[in-house]
């Protein structure tokens, strides 16, 4: 049985060096086209951060609902990415990419006009469903388009650079849009990103698929969702309400479903997640690094976007532009890493990136008493360099360590790590921040029950209530809320530094050569 992926290529656009085909002009143009959905998905992960203050003031959600608006999208993505990666191997990666792009664009328009927080959450969930079709397809298509190892490393560096740039540019795009339009407009940016992809993918992007695909195990898909959703819900509930039956039940359900999922993957012939891949130390270490890079970036942006706008009083555009240097540094770091790794072991590049992420949070901790715009810009720049380098090399290691016909499944694992990082970065660090805020904020006497609940939940809610109070009370509430928020930022950053340092040690140990580990 052949194990070579079925790929329609353009012989006039490629040349061979020895036995390895090298990509030509059409493949590089196809790479440019594939950057559009990558930019879109990564922008969409962070653009909402800068719309949160406007959403908080307009829809008045609770702190838990506000976190769900952010988290439901990457949560659904994370639950379906491996399944969609396997589906792409079966039906064709380009075909799945175009289906996902079309559906994502349509639902984005609906999300822009959601009248309630609950409907916005529902729209974001459906966007996650179609987004899950997009991301594994782009990365696995690169595996088939760029066979030469050095070209593939550079192509993945560009891919990861676009991912990191999109995550960093999300606040800037959001700032520009929110400067002139309502918060719903941040969802409409999907349309111009996806139209060129739908129009030109058939010409520039060759189709590829696994010639002998296995059927998708639906039970495994359900178990993966039953693992992730309850666990994230448990994190939010336990952080918000303490040890309550609902939170404990969700935690038990998630852990039980996760155990059943892992057990099933080891027993069936067509596992949704091929656990044997994790026996390869570079693959497992790279997946962990992928997860942590995004965990740090998204968690950082969650509180920084609110600090810049609601504490320092910057408008969305100014706040977004303040993060532009970090976005540029992230792209440059990813491209530089593709060349550095030719002389330096990938393990050291990845660990160095994680340590730089820790240093970014460390700056916030050290200077938390004076979190000026300059401090935020410097800390974000340091963190972005680390994320750009770690993301590039970890993704290249993940994709290059598997056979070409399994590129979709491997890409699904990589993207699952990315989206889990986005979910837990917001869920864990956001829950810690919310709990610290609630414990520290001091509310004035005489507030009604609704105003008390709103002001005690989020900084945006407190400022909304302050706008309806007499001047003296409004000033006291606003000052207390901002101080409580920044106190939570300090606590959150300390925890993030510890997590990053532990993770760097784990990646260093797990990715050492076998002889060194022995």
Coordinates of C-alpha atoms in Angstrom, one line a residue, residues 221-436:
X221 CA -15.1 13.6 18.9
X222 CA -18.0 13.7 21.5
X223 CA -15.6 12.6 24.3
X224 CA -13.1 15.3 23.4
X225 CA -15.8 18.0 23.6
X226 CA -17.1 16.5 26.9
X227 CA -13.6 16.8 28.2
X228 CA -12.8 20.3 27.3
X229 CA -16.0 22.2 27.8
X230 CA -16.7 21.0 31.4
X231 CA -13.0 21.5 32.4
X232 CA -13.1 25.2 31.2
X233 CA -16.5 25.6 32.8
X234 CA -15.2 24.2 36.1
X235 CA -12.2 26.6 36.1
X236 CA -14.5 29.6 35.6
X237 CA -17.1 28.4 38.1
X238 CA -14.6 27.5 40.9
X239 CA -12.7 30.7 40.4
X240 CA -16.0 32.7 40.6
X241 CA -18.0 30.9 43.2
X242 CA -15.5 28.9 45.2
X243 CA -16.0 25.2 45.9
X244 CA -19.6 24.7 44.7
X245 CA -21.3 21.5 43.6
X246 CA -21.8 22.7 40.0
X247 CA -18.1 23.5 39.6
X248 CA -17.0 20.2 41.2
X249 CA -19.4 18.2 39.1
X250 CA -18.1 19.9 35.9
X251 CA -14.5 19.1 36.9
X252 CA -15.4 15.4 37.6
X253 CA -17.2 15.1 34.3
X254 CA -14.3 16.6 32.4
X255 CA -11.7 14.4 34.0
X256 CA -13.9 11.3 33.6
X257 CA -14.5 12.1 29.9
X258 CA -10.8 12.7 29.4
X259 CA -9.9 9.4 30.9
X260 CA -12.4 7.6 28.7
X261 CA -11.1 9.5 25.6
X262 CA -7.5 8.5 26.3
X263 CA -8.5 4.9 26.9
X264 CA -10.5 4.7 23.7
X265 CA -7.6 6.2 21.7
X266 CA -5.4 3.4 22.9
X267 CA -7.8 0.7 22.0
X268 CA -9.3 1.5 18.6
X269 CA -7.7 1.2 15.2
X270 CA -8.7 4.6 14.0
X271 CA -7.9 6.9 16.9
X272 CA -8.9 10.6 16.7
X273 CA -5.6 11.5 18.5
X274 CA -2.7 9.2 17.7
X275 CA -1.1 9.0 21.1
X276 CA 1.9 7.1 19.7
X277 CA 3.1 10.5 18.3
X278 CA 3.7 11.7 21.8
X279 CA 6.3 8.9 22.4
X280 CA 8.6 11.0 20.2
X281 CA 10.1 13.5 22.6
X282 CA 10.6 16.4 20.2
X283 CA 6.9 16.1 19.1
X284 CA 5.6 16.1 22.7
X285 CA 7.9 18.9 23.8
X286 CA 6.9 21.0 20.8
X287 CA 3.2 20.6 21.4
X288 CA 3.7 21.7 25.0
X289 CA 5.7 24.8 23.8
X290 CA 3.0 25.6 21.3
X291 CA 0.4 25.5 24.0
X292 CA 2.4 27.7 26.4
X293 CA 3.4 30.3 23.8
X294 CA -0.3 31.0 23.1
X295 CA -1.3 30.7 26.7
X296 CA 1.1 33.5 27.6
X297 CA 0.2 35.7 24.7
X298 CA -3.6 35.5 25.0
X299 CA -3.6 35.8 28.7
X300 CA -1.4 38.8 28.5
X301 CA -3.6 40.5 26.0
X302 CA -6.7 39.8 28.0
X303 CA -5.7 42.1 30.9
X304 CA -3.5 44.5 29.0
X305 CA -6.3 45.6 26.6
X306 CA -8.5 46.4 29.6
X307 CA -5.6 48.2 31.5
X308 CA -4.8 50.4 28.5
X309 CA -8.3 51.5 27.9
X310 CA -10.1 51.4 31.2
X311 CA -7.2 52.3 33.6
X312 CA -5.0 54.5 31.5
X313 CA -7.9 55.9 29.5
X314 CA -6.5 55.3 26.0
X315 CA -8.9 55.0 23.1
X316 CA -8.9 51.7 21.2
X317 CA -6.8 52.9 18.3
X318 CA -4.1 54.4 20.5
X319 CA -4.1 51.3 22.7
X320 CA -3.7 49.0 19.6
X321 CA -0.9 51.1 18.1
X322 CA 1.0 50.9 21.3
X323 CA 1.3 47.1 20.7
X324 CA 2.4 47.5 17.1
X325 CA 6.2 47.2 17.8
X326 CA 5.5 43.9 19.6
X327 CA 3.7 42.5 16.5
X328 CA 6.6 43.5 14.3
X329 CA 9.1 41.9 16.7
X330 CA 7.1 38.7 16.8
X331 CA 7.2 38.3 13.0
X332 CA 11.0 39.1 12.9
X333 CA 11.7 36.6 15.7
X334 CA 9.8 33.9 13.9
X335 CA 11.7 34.5 10.6
X336 CA 15.1 34.8 12.4
X337 CA 14.4 31.5 14.3
X338 CA 14.1 29.7 10.9
X339 CA 17.7 30.5 10.2
X340 CA 19.0 30.3 13.8
X341 CA 17.8 26.7 14.1
X342 CA 20.2 25.6 11.3
X343 CA 23.0 26.2 13.8
X344 CA 21.3 25.9 17.2
X345 CA 19.3 22.9 18.4
X346 CA 15.5 23.5 18.1
X347 CA 15.1 22.7 21.8
X348 CA 17.2 25.7 22.8
X349 CA 15.3 28.0 20.5
X350 CA 12.0 26.9 22.0
X351 CA 13.2 27.1 25.6
X352 CA 14.6 30.5 25.0
X353 CA 11.3 31.7 23.6
X354 CA 9.4 30.4 26.7
X355 CA 11.9 32.2 29.0
X356 CA 11.4 35.4 27.1
X357 CA 7.6 35.0 27.6
X358 CA 8.3 34.7 31.3
X359 CA 10.5 37.8 31.2
X360 CA 7.6 39.7 29.7
X361 CA 5.3 38.8 32.6
X362 CA 8.3 39.5 34.9
X363 CA 8.5 43.1 33.8
X364 CA 4.8 43.5 34.7
X365 CA 5.5 42.1 38.1
X366 CA 8.5 44.2 38.8
X367 CA 6.9 47.4 37.6
X368 CA 3.3 46.7 38.7
X369 CA 3.1 49.8 40.8
X370 CA 3.6 52.0 37.7
X371 CA 2.1 50.2 34.7
X372 CA 2.6 53.0 32.3
X373 CA 2.0 52.7 28.5
X374 CA 5.8 52.5 28.0
X375 CA 6.1 49.6 30.5
X376 CA 3.3 47.7 28.7
X377 CA 4.8 48.3 25.3
X378 CA 8.2 47.0 26.5
X379 CA 6.8 43.9 28.3
X380 CA 4.7 43.0 25.2
X381 CA 7.7 43.4 22.9
X382 CA 9.8 41.0 25.0
X383 CA 6.9 38.5 25.3
X384 CA 6.2 38.7 21.5
X385 CA 9.8 37.9 20.6
X386 CA 9.5 34.7 22.7
X387 CA 6.2 33.7 21.3
X388 CA 7.4 34.3 17.7
X389 CA 10.4 32.1 18.1
X390 CA 8.8 29.3 20.1
X391 CA 5.7 29.1 17.8
X392 CA 7.8 28.9 14.6
X393 CA 10.2 26.1 15.7
X394 CA 7.6 24.1 17.6
X395 CA 5.2 24.0 14.6
X396 CA 8.0 23.0 12.3
X397 CA 9.1 20.2 14.6
X398 CA 5.5 19.0 14.9
X399 CA 4.9 18.8 11.2
X400 CA 8.3 17.5 10.1
X401 CA 8.3 14.7 12.6
X402 CA 5.3 12.8 11.0
X403 CA 4.7 11.1 7.6
X404 CA 3.2 13.4 4.9
X405 CA -0.1 11.4 4.8
X406 CA -0.6 12.2 8.5
X407 CA 0.1 15.9 8.2
X408 CA -3.5 16.8 8.8
X409 CA -3.7 14.9 12.0
X410 CA -0.4 16.4 13.2
X411 CA -1.6 19.8 12.2
X412 CA -4.8 19.2 14.2
X413 CA -2.7 18.4 17.3
X414 CA -0.6 21.5 16.8
X415 CA -3.7 23.7 16.4
X416 CA -5.4 22.0 19.3
X417 CA -2.5 23.0 21.5
X418 CA -2.8 26.5 20.1
X419 CA -6.5 26.8 20.8
X420 CA -6.2 25.2 24.2
X421 CA -3.6 27.8 25.0
X422 CA -6.0 30.5 23.9
X423 CA -8.8 29.0 26.0
X424 CA -6.9 28.3 29.1
X425 CA -4.8 31.5 28.8
X426 CA -8.0 33.4 29.2
X427 CA -9.8 31.0 31.5
X428 CA -7.0 30.5 34.0
X429 CA -5.4 33.9 34.0
X430 CA -8.7 35.6 33.5
X431 CA -10.3 33.7 36.4
X432 CA -7.4 34.6 38.7
X433 CA -7.7 38.2 37.7
X434 CA -11.5 38.3 38.2
X435 CA -11.2 36.6 41.6
X436 CA -8.5 39.1 42.7

